[in-house]
PDB file of C-alpha atoms in Angstrom:
ATOM      1  CA  MET A 104      52.725 235.067  77.974  1.00 69.00           C
ATOM      2  CA  LEU A 105      52.502 231.354  78.509  1.00 72.00           C
ATOM      3  CA  LYS A 106      48.682 231.398  78.238  1.00 75.00           C
ATOM      4  CA  ASP A 107      49.169 233.008  75.103  1.00 72.00           C
ATOM      5  CA  PHE A 108      51.293 230.655  73.818  1.00 73.00           C
ATOM      6  CA  LEU A 109      49.230 227.834  74.838  1.00 71.00           C
ATOM      7  CA  LYS A 110      46.102 229.392  73.242  1.00 73.00           C
ATOM      8  CA  ASN A 111      48.006 229.613  70.007  1.00 71.00           C
ATOM      9  CA  ILE A 112      49.381 226.099  70.107  1.00 72.00           C
ATOM     10  CA  SER A 113      45.738 224.847  70.784  1.00 71.00           C
ATOM     11  CA  ILE A 114      44.317 227.011  68.153  1.00 74.00           C
ATOM     12  CA  TYR A 115      47.014 226.924  65.410  1.00 74.00           C
ATOM     13  CA  GLY A 116      48.194 223.141  65.893  1.00 75.00           C
ATOM     14  CA  ILE A 117      44.912 221.420  66.827  1.00 76.00           C
ATOM     15  CA  LEU A 118      43.072 222.844  64.212  1.00 75.00           C
ATOM     16  CA  PRO A 119      44.912 221.056  61.119  1.00 78.00           C
ATOM     17  CA  VAL A 120      44.690 217.887  62.941  1.00 81.00           C
ATOM     18  CA  VAL A 121      40.902 218.339  63.194  1.00 80.00           C
ATOM     19  CA  GLY A 122      41.097 218.672  59.238  1.00 79.00           C
ATOM     20  CA  LYS A 123      42.906 215.651  58.961  1.00 81.00           C
ATOM     21  CA  PHE A 124      40.564 213.841  61.299  1.00 84.00           C
ATOM     22  CA  PHE A 125      37.421 215.022  59.128  1.00 82.00           C
ATOM     23  CA  SER A 126      39.364 213.843  56.058  1.00 83.00           C
ATOM     24  CA  PHE A 127      39.815 210.482  57.656  1.00 87.00           C
ATOM     25  CA  LEU A 128      35.885 210.159  58.207  1.00 88.00           C
ATOM     26  CA  LEU A 129      35.716 209.960  54.149  1.00 91.00           C
ATOM     27  CA  VAL A 130      38.034 207.036  54.018  1.00 90.00           C
ATOM     28  CA  PRO A 131      35.144 204.438  54.571  1.00 93.00           C
ATOM     29  CA  ILE A 132      32.799 206.111  52.114  1.00 92.00           C
ATOM     30  CA  TYR A 133      35.746 206.259  49.693  1.00 93.00           C
ATOM     31  CA  ALA A 134      36.382 202.723  50.395  1.00 91.00           C
ATOM     32  CA  LYS A 135      32.808 201.724  49.549  1.00 93.00           C
ATOM     33  CA  MET A 136      32.518 203.774  46.569  1.00 94.00           C
ATOM     34  CA  PHE A 137      35.784 203.214  44.408  1.00 96.00           C
ATOM     35  CA  SER A 138      37.970 200.584  43.421  1.00 94.00           C
ATOM     36  CA  VAL A 139      41.495 199.950  44.712  1.00 94.00           C
ATOM     37  CA  GLU A 140      42.895 201.767  41.682  1.00 92.00           C
ATOM     38  CA  GLU A 141      40.617 204.613  42.327  1.00 94.00           C
ATOM     39  CA  PHE A 142      41.033 205.095  45.740  1.00 90.00           C
ATOM     40  CA  GLY A 143      45.093 204.907  45.168  1.00 92.00           C
ATOM     41  CA  MET A 144      44.348 207.634  42.281  1.00 93.00           C
ATOM     42  CA  ILE A 145      43.401 210.027  44.882  1.00 94.00           C
ATOM     43  CA  ASP A 146      46.368 209.704  47.005  1.00 92.00           C
ATOM     44  CA  VAL A 147      48.734 209.679  43.977  1.00 94.00           C
ATOM     45  CA  VAL A 148      46.734 213.344  42.820  1.00 95.00           C
ATOM     46  CA  ASP A 149      47.189 214.368  46.246  1.00 94.00           C
ATOM     47  CA  VAL A 150      50.668 213.345  46.684  1.00 94.00           C
ATOM     48  CA  LEU A 151      51.444 215.410  43.115  1.00 94.00           C
ATOM     49  CA  VAL A 152      49.556 218.427  44.340  1.00 95.00           C
ATOM     50  CA  PHE A 153      51.027 218.596  47.902  1.00 93.00           C
ATOM     51  CA  PHE A 154      54.486 218.298  46.064  1.00 93.00           C
ATOM     52  CA  LEU A 155      53.630 221.392  43.396  1.00 94.00           C
ATOM     53  CA  LEU A 156      52.302 223.278  46.638  1.00 93.00           C
ATOM     54  CA  LEU A 157      55.869 222.990  47.910  1.00 91.00           C
ATOM     55  CA  LEU A 158      56.999 224.792  44.370  1.00 90.00           C
ATOM     56  CA  THR A 159      54.352 227.383  44.397  1.00 91.00           C
ATOM     57  CA  SER A 160      54.753 228.603  48.219  1.00 88.00           C
ATOM     58  CA  PHE A 161      58.578 229.009  48.391  1.00 86.00           C
ATOM     59  CA  GLU A 162      57.593 229.495  51.857  1.00 88.00           C
ATOM     60  CA  ILE A 163      56.485 232.991  51.397  1.00 91.00           C
ATOM     61  CA  PRO A 164      54.013 232.884  54.258  1.00 90.00           C
ATOM     62  CA  THR A 165      57.096 232.271  56.566  1.00 88.00           C
ATOM     63  CA  ALA A 166      59.048 235.155  54.909  1.00 87.00           C
ATOM     64  CA  LEU A 167      55.544 237.284  55.438  1.00 88.00           C
ATOM     65  CA  GLY A 168      56.020 236.326  59.026  1.00 86.00           C
ATOM     66  CA  ARG A 169      59.932 237.775  59.249  1.00 85.00           C
ATOM     67  CA  TYR A 170      59.158 241.080  57.930  1.00 86.00           C
ATOM     68  CA  TYR A 171      55.592 241.543  59.260  1.00 86.00           C
ATOM     69  CA  TYR A 172      56.664 242.667  62.695  1.00 86.00           C
ATOM     70  CA  GLU A 173      59.651 244.937  61.816  1.00 86.00           C
ATOM     71  CA  SER A 174      57.374 247.972  61.724  1.00 83.00           C
ATOM     72  CA  LYS A 175      53.794 248.823  63.131  1.00 85.00           C
ATOM     73  CA  GLU A 176      53.031 251.172  60.048  1.00 90.00           C
ATOM     74  CA  SER A 177      50.027 249.867  58.174  1.00 88.00           C
ATOM     75  CA  ASN A 178      51.207 250.989  55.032  1.00 92.00           C
ATOM     76  CA  TYR A 179      54.674 248.907  55.425  1.00 92.00           C
ATOM     77  CA  LYS A 180      52.214 245.677  56.438  1.00 89.00           C
ATOM     78  CA  LYS A 181      50.252 246.356  53.480  1.00 92.00           C
ATOM     79  CA  THR A 182      53.284 246.356  51.218  1.00 93.00           C
ATOM     80  CA  ILE A 183      54.661 243.427  52.517  1.00 93.00           C
ATOM     81  CA  ILE A 184      51.205 241.596  52.418  1.00 93.00           C
ATOM     82  CA  SER A 185      50.826 242.694  48.919  1.00 95.00           C
ATOM     83  CA  THR A 186      54.257 241.592  47.718  1.00 95.00           C
ATOM     84  CA  GLY A 187      53.840 238.188  49.206  1.00 94.00           C
ATOM     85  CA  PHE A 188      50.615 237.796  47.604  1.00 96.00           C
ATOM     86  CA  PHE A 189      51.531 238.760  43.999  1.00 96.00           C
ATOM     87  CA  LEU A 190      55.054 236.476  44.736  1.00 95.00           C
ATOM     88  CA  THR A 191      52.711 233.587  45.525  1.00 96.00           C
ATOM     89  CA  LEU A 192      50.300 234.222  42.457  1.00 96.00           C
ATOM     90  CA  PHE A 193      53.607 234.549  40.118  1.00 96.00           C
ATOM     91  CA  PHE A 194      54.847 230.897  41.406  1.00 96.00           C
ATOM     92  CA  THR A 195      51.722 229.555  41.467  1.00 96.00           C
ATOM     93  CA  ILE A 196      50.522 230.272  37.895  1.00 97.00           C
ATOM     94  CA  PHE A 197      53.980 229.798  36.724  1.00 97.00           C
ATOM     95  CA  PHE A 198      54.205 225.898  38.220  1.00 96.00           C
ATOM     96  CA  THR A 199      50.259 225.555  37.317  1.00 96.00           C
ATOM     97  CA  LEU A 200      50.951 226.483  33.938  1.00 97.00           C
ATOM     98  CA  LEU A 201      54.324 224.369  33.794  1.00 97.00           C
ATOM     99  CA  ALA A 202      52.330 221.323  35.122  1.00 96.00           C
ATOM    100  CA  LEU A 203      49.672 221.940  32.543  1.00 97.00           C
ATOM    101  CA  PHE A 204      52.357 222.180  29.708  1.00 97.00           C
ATOM    102  CA  SER A 205      53.858 219.152  31.204  1.00 97.00           C
ATOM    103  CA  GLU A 206      50.378 217.097  31.560  1.00 96.00           C
ATOM    104  CA  ARG A 207      50.952 214.486  28.933  1.00 96.00           C
ATOM    105  CA  SER A 208      54.344 213.730  30.254  1.00 96.00           C
ATOM    106  CA  ILE A 209      53.212 213.767  34.021  1.00 95.00           C
ATOM    107  CA  LEU A 210      49.958 211.905  32.948  1.00 95.00           C
ATOM    108  CA  THR A 211      52.180 208.938  31.440  1.00 95.00           C
ATOM    109  CA  ASN A 212      55.155 208.729  33.720  1.00 94.00           C
ATOM    110  CA  TYR A 213      53.584 209.772  37.037  1.00 90.00           C
ATOM    111  CA  ILE A 214      50.049 208.618  36.866  1.00 89.00           C
ATOM    112  CA  GLY A 215      50.624 206.006  34.419  1.00 88.00           C
ATOM    113  CA  SER A 216      47.644 206.814  32.302  1.00 89.00           C
ATOM    114  CA  THR A 217      45.949 209.668  30.251  1.00 93.00           C
ATOM    115  CA  GLN A 218      42.622 208.726  31.050  1.00 94.00           C
ATOM    116  CA  TYR A 219      42.717 210.653  34.060  1.00 95.00           C
ATOM    117  CA  ARG A 220      43.293 214.174  32.502  1.00 96.00           C
ATOM    118  CA  TYR A 221      40.292 215.637  33.738  1.00 97.00           C
ATOM    119  CA  ILE A 222      40.981 214.893  37.257  1.00 97.00           C
ATOM    120  CA  PHE A 223      44.600 216.304  36.987  1.00 97.00           C
ATOM    121  CA  ARG A 224      43.131 219.350  35.475  1.00 97.00           C
ATOM    122  CA  LEU A 225      40.784 219.590  38.413  1.00 98.00           C
ATOM    123  CA  ALA A 226      43.491 218.695  40.579  1.00 97.00           C
ATOM    124  CA  LEU A 227      45.549 221.748  39.172  1.00 97.00           C
ATOM    125  CA  VAL A 228      42.542 224.169  39.878  1.00 98.00           C
ATOM    126  CA  TRP A 229      42.606 222.809  43.553  1.00 97.00           C
ATOM    127  CA  LEU A 230      46.514 223.758  43.952  1.00 97.00           C
ATOM    128  CA  PHE A 231      46.074 227.054  42.390  1.00 97.00           C
ATOM    129  CA  LEU A 232      43.323 227.727  45.241  1.00 97.00           C
ATOM    130  CA  THR A 233      45.185 225.857  47.903  1.00 95.00           C
ATOM    131  CA  SER A 234      48.388 227.734  47.335  1.00 96.00           C
ATOM    132  CA  VAL A 235      46.496 231.433  47.493  1.00 95.00           C
ATOM    133  CA  GLY A 236      44.507 230.211  50.509  1.00 93.00           C
ATOM    134  CA  THR A 237      47.651 228.990  52.191  1.00 91.00           C
ATOM    135  CA  TYR A 238      48.953 232.407  52.021  1.00 94.00           C
ATOM    136  CA  LEU A 239      46.016 234.199  52.839  1.00 92.00           C
ATOM    137  CA  SER A 240      45.447 232.023  56.017  1.00 90.00           C
ATOM    138  CA  PHE A 241      48.634 233.240  57.384  1.00 89.00           C
ATOM    139  CA  ILE A 242      47.701 237.070  57.726  1.00 91.00           C
ATOM    140  CA  PRO A 243      44.918 236.392  60.413  1.00 90.00           C
ATOM    141  CA  ARG A 244      47.690 234.575  62.369  1.00 85.00           C
ATOM    142  CA  TYR A 245      50.146 237.255  61.988  1.00 87.00           C
ATOM    143  CA  ASP A 246      47.193 240.064  63.067  1.00 87.00           C
ATOM    144  CA  ASN A 247      46.799 237.647  66.219  1.00 84.00           C
ATOM    145  CA  LYS A 248      43.162 237.170  64.705  1.00 86.00           C
ATOM    146  CA  ALA A 249      42.491 233.732  65.824  1.00 82.00           C
ATOM    147  CA  LYS A 250      38.578 233.527  65.668  1.00 84.00           C
ATOM    148  CA  GLN A 251      38.781 234.908  62.184  1.00 88.00           C
ATOM    149  CA  TYR A 252      41.000 232.124  61.332  1.00 87.00           C
ATOM    150  CA  VAL A 253      39.326 229.434  63.245  1.00 86.00           C
ATOM    151  CA  ILE A 254      35.919 230.594  61.679  1.00 88.00           C
ATOM    152  CA  VAL A 255      37.099 230.318  58.416  1.00 89.00           C
ATOM    153  CA  SER A 256      39.093 227.295  58.948  1.00 88.00           C
ATOM    154  CA  LEU A 257      36.025 225.553  60.182  1.00 89.00           C
ATOM    155  CA  ILE A 258      33.656 226.418  57.476  1.00 92.00           C
ATOM    156  CA  SER A 259      36.397 225.469  54.770  1.00 92.00           C
ATOM    157  CA  ILE A 260      36.588 221.877  56.482  1.00 91.00           C
ATOM    158  CA  SER A 261      33.142 221.310  56.632  1.00 93.00           C
ATOM    159  CA  THR A 262      32.466 222.609  53.405  1.00 94.00           C
ATOM    160  CA  LYS A 263      35.140 220.049  52.140  1.00 93.00           C
ATOM    161  CA  LEU A 264      33.460 217.070  54.084  1.00 94.00           C
ATOM    162  CA  LEU A 265      30.104 218.018  53.274  1.00 95.00           C
ATOM    163  CA  SER A 266      30.517 218.713  49.292  1.00 96.00           C
ATOM    164  CA  SER A 267      32.643 215.617  49.013  1.00 95.00           C
ATOM    165  CA  ILE A 268      29.624 213.509  50.407  1.00 95.00           C
ATOM    166  CA  LEU A 269      27.350 215.180  48.400  1.00 97.00           C
ATOM    167  CA  PHE A 270      29.538 215.124  44.844  1.00 97.00           C
ATOM    168  CA  VAL A 271      30.698 211.504  45.791  1.00 97.00           C
ATOM    169  CA  VAL A 272      27.814 209.653  47.114  1.00 96.00           C
ATOM    170  CA  VAL A 273      24.614 212.031  46.591  1.00 97.00           C
ATOM    171  CA  PHE A 274      25.569 213.027  42.683  1.00 97.00           C
ATOM    172  CA  ASN A 275      27.755 209.737  41.898  1.00 97.00           C
ATOM    173  CA  MET A 276      30.369 211.713  40.384  1.00 97.00           C
ATOM    174  CA  GLY A 277      33.389 209.242  41.122  1.00 96.00           C
ATOM    175  CA  LEU A 278      36.565 210.402  41.303  1.00 96.00           C
ATOM    176  CA  GLU A 279      35.552 213.962  39.856  1.00 97.00           C
ATOM    177  CA  GLY A 280      33.501 214.337  42.867  1.00 97.00           C
ATOM    178  CA  VAL A 281      36.315 213.962  45.270  1.00 97.00           C
ATOM    179  CA  PHE A 282      38.360 216.732  43.762  1.00 97.00           C
ATOM    180  CA  TRP A 283      35.412 219.007  43.100  1.00 97.00           C
ATOM    181  CA  GLY A 284      34.935 218.382  47.077  1.00 96.00           C
ATOM    182  CA  TYR A 285      38.807 219.578  47.734  1.00 96.00           C
ATOM    183  CA  ILE A 286      37.935 222.510  45.185  1.00 97.00           C
ATOM    184  CA  SER A 287      34.704 223.574  46.978  1.00 96.00           C
ATOM    185  CA  GLY A 288      36.218 223.511  50.588  1.00 93.00           C
ATOM    186  CA  THR A 289      39.506 225.376  49.439  1.00 93.00           C
ATOM    187  CA  ALA A 290      37.323 228.016  47.690  1.00 91.00           C
ATOM    188  CA  ILE A 291      35.796 229.122  50.765  1.00 81.00           C
TER     189      ILE A 291
END
């Protein structure tokens, strides 16, 4: 039991730290490629997306975990998973559309300029993919499929890192490249 506990902590606790570390590796590249204003804009949009992510998730993955183990019957588990998935889709679509319809107000009041409209829209695509992907990432955890979780997570983290470098450095896409990198890594 203790062995399984330590194994799960090492997988599900350390892997997110690895993802943050890989993101940290992008800081020197971004510092070289972007002005202070652009660098700050990345953070502002990141914070906005993570705030909206709280609204879209409603802790549905946690609720899934609460009910997932009540029965070993596969039909029950499929029902629980699909119900959680459709709730996640509903809230994600609702808050993404709400943000899109409030785009001008959000850009003017929160970001301070409407010139970042395309970045904002890319961030909403990233929000949608992140919300759905976060929900789906809990299923292998609850099924005790740690290898599947690790493989998918590492591929996603690596794709985000490499595609961000590709879009920002090689294709010189600027801020758009950052968010296309996020989208690429999350879409996996």
